[in-house]
CSV table of C-alpha atoms in Angstrom, one decimal:
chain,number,residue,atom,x,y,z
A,1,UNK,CA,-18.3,2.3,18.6
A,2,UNK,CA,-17.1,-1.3,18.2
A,3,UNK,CA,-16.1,-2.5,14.9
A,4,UNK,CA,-14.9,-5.8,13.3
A,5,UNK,CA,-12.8,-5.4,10.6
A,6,UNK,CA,-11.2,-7.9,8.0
A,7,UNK,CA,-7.7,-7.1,8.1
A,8,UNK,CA,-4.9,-9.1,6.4
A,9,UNK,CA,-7.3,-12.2,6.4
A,10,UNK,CA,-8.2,-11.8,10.3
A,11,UNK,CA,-11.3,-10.5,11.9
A,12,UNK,CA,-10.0,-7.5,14.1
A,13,UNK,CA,-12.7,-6.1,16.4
A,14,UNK,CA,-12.2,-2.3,17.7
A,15,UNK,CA,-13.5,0.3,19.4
A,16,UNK,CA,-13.2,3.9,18.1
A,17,UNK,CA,-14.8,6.8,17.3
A,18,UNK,CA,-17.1,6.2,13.5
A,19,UNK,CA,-14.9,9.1,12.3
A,20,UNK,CA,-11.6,7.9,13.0
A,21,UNK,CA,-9.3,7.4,9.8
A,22,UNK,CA,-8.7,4.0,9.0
A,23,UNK,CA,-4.7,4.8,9.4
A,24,UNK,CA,-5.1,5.2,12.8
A,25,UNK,CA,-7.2,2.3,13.4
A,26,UNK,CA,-4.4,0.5,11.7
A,27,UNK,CA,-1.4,1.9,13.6
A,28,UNK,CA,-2.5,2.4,17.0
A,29,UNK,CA,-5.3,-0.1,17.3
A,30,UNK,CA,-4.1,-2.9,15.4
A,31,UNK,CA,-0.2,-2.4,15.6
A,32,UNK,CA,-0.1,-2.6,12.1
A,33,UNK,CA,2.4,0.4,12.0
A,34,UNK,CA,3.7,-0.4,8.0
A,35,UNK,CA,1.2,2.1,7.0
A,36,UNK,CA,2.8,5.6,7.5
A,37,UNK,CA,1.4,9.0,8.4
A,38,UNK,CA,2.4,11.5,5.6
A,39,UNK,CA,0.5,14.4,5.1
A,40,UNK,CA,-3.0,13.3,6.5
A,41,UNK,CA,-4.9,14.9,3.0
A,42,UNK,CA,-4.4,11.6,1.0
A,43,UNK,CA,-1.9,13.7,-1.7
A,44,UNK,CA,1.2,12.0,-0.7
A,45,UNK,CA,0.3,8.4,-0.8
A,46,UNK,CA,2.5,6.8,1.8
A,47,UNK,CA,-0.5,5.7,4.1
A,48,UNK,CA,-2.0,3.4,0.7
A,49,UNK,CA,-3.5,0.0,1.8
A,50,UNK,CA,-6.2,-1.7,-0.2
A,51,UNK,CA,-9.8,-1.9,-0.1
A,52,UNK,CA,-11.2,-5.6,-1.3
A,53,UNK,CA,-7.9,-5.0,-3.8
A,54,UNK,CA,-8.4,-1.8,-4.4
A,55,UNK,CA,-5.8,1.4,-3.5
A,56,UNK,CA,-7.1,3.5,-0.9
A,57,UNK,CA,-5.5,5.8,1.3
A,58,UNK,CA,-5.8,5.0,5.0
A,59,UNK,CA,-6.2,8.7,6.5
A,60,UNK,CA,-9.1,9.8,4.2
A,61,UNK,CA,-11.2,6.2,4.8
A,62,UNK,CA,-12.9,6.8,8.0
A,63,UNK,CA,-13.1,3.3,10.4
A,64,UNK,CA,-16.9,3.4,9.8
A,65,UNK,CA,-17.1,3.3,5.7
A,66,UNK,CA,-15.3,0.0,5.9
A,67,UNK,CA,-17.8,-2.3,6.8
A,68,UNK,CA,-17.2,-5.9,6.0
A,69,UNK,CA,-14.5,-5.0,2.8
A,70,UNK,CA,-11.6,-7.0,2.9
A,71,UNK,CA,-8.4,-4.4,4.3
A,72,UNK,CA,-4.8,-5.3,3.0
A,73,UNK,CA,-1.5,-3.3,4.4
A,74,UNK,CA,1.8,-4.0,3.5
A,75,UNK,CA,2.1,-6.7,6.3
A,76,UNK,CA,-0.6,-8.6,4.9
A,77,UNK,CA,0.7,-8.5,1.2
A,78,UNK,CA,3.4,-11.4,1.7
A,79,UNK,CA,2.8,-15.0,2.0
A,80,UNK,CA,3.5,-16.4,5.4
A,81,UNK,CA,7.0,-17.8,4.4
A,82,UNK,CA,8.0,-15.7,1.7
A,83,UNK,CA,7.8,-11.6,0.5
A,84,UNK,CA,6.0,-10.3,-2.1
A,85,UNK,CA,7.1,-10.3,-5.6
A,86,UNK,CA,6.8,-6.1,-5.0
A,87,UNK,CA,8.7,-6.3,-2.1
A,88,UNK,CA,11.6,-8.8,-3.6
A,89,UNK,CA,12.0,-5.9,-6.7
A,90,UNK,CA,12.1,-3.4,-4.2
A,91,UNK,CA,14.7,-4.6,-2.4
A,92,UNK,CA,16.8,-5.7,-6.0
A,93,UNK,CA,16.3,-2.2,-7.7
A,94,UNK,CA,17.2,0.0,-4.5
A,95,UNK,CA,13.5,0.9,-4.4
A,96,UNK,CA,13.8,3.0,-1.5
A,97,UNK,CA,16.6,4.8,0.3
A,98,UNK,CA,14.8,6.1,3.8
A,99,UNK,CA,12.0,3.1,3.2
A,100,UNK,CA,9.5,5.7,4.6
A,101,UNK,CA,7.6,5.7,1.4
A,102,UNK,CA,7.9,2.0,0.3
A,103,UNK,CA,4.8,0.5,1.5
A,104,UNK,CA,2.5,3.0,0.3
A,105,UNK,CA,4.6,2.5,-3.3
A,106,UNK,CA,4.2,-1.6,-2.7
A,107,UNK,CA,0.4,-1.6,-2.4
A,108,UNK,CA,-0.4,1.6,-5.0
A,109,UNK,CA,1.9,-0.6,-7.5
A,110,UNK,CA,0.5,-4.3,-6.6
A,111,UNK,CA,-2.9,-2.0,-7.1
A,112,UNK,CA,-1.4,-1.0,-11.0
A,113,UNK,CA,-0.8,-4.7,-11.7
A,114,UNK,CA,-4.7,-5.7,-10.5
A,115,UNK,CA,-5.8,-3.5,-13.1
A,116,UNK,CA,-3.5,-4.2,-15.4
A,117,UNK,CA,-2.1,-1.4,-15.7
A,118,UNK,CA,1.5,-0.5,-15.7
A,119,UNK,CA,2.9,-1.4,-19.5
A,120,UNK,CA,5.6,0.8,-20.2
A,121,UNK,CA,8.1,2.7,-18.1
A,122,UNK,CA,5.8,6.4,-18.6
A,123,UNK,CA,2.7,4.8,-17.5
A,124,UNK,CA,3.9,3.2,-14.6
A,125,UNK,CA,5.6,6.6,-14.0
A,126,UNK,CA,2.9,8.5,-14.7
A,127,UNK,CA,0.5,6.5,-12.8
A,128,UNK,CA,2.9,6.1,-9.8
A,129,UNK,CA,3.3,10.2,-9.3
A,130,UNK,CA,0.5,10.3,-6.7
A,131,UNK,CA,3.1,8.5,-4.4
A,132,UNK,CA,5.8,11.0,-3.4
A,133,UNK,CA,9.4,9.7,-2.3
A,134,UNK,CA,11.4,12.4,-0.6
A,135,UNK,CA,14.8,10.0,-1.3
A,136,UNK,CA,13.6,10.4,-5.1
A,137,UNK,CA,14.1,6.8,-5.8
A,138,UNK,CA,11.8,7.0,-8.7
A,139,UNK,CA,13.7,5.1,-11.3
A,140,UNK,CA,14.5,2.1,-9.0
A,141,UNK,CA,10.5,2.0,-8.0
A,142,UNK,CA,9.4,2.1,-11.7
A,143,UNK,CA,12.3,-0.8,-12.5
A,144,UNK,CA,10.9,-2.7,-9.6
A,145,UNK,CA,7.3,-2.3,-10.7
A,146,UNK,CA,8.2,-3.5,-14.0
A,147,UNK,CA,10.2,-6.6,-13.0
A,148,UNK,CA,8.0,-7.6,-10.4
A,149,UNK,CA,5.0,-7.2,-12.8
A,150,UNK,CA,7.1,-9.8,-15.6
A,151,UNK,CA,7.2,-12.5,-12.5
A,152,UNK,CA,3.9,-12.1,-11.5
A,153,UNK,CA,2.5,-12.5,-15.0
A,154,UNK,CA,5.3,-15.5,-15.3
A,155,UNK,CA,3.8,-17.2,-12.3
C-alpha cells in the first residue's frame, strides 16, 4: 500500500506492506538509517523516534498506525546548521562509547524533557532504564541529560 508520511518536516510517500514496522520504513525506505534495530520487541529502546513529540519505538509502530502524525528520528532532531542541545551533551559527557545506542537515548531523553520530566539524577535514571547501552555509559548519558536539559530551559 502507498503511504505518505511526515518525516523530519518532509512529506515521504512509500509503498509497503500496512504491517510493516515503522523502523523499517525508516531504514530501508527512507535511508534514515540513525534508527537502529535492537531487539525487534520494543524492550531495548535503541530503535526510539517520536510520534508528534512523543517516544515511540520504531519496530512495534506498524507503517499503517501512523497516519498523518508528525515522525522525528535522530536526523531530524538538529537544526539545519547546528546539533541538538542532546546531541552536543552527548558528545561533552562521553555519552556513548560504541554510539549504537545513542539515538534511541537522544530522542527517549529529548522525550523526558517534553514532559518535563527528568529533575534529579534517579529520575532521569530511573526513567532512562528502558534504554539499554551494552558500553554501560549510564552515568555520562544521565550527565548529558541533565546538562542539556539546564540549556534548553536557559534558552
Amino acid at each position: 500500500m502507498k503511504y505518505t508520511l511526515n518525516v523530519n518536516g518532509q512529506s515521504r510517500a512509500v509503498d509497503v506492506a500496512p504491517d510493516t514496522p515503522l523502523l523499517w520504513v525508516l531504514r530501508d525506505s527512507l535511508e534514515l538509517t540513525g534508527t537502529k534495530y535492537g531487539c525487534g520487541v520494543g524492550q531495548c529502546g535503541a530503535c526510539t523516534i517520536h510520534l508528534n513529540g512523543v517516544p515511540a519505538r520504531a519496530c512495534m509502530t506498524p507503517v499503517s498506525t501512523v497516519g498523518r502524525m508528525k515522525v522525528t528520528t535522530i536526523e531530524g532532531l538538529a537544526g539545519a546548521d547546528a546539533l541538538h542541545p542532546l546531541q552536543l551533551a552527548f558528545i561533552e559527557h562521553d555519552g556513548f562509547q560504541c554510539g549504537y545506542c545513542t539515538p534511541g537515548q537522544i530522542c527517549s531523553a529529548q522525550g523526558l524533557i517534553n514532559e518535563g520530566k527528568a529533575r534529579t539524577r534517579d529520575e532521569v535514571r530511573e526513567l532512562m532504564s528502558g534504554n539499554l547501552c551494552r558500553c554501560a555509559a549510564y552515568p555520562n548519558i544521565v550527565d548529558a541529560v541533565k546538562q542539556a536539559k539546564t540549556q534548553m530551559k536557559e534558552a
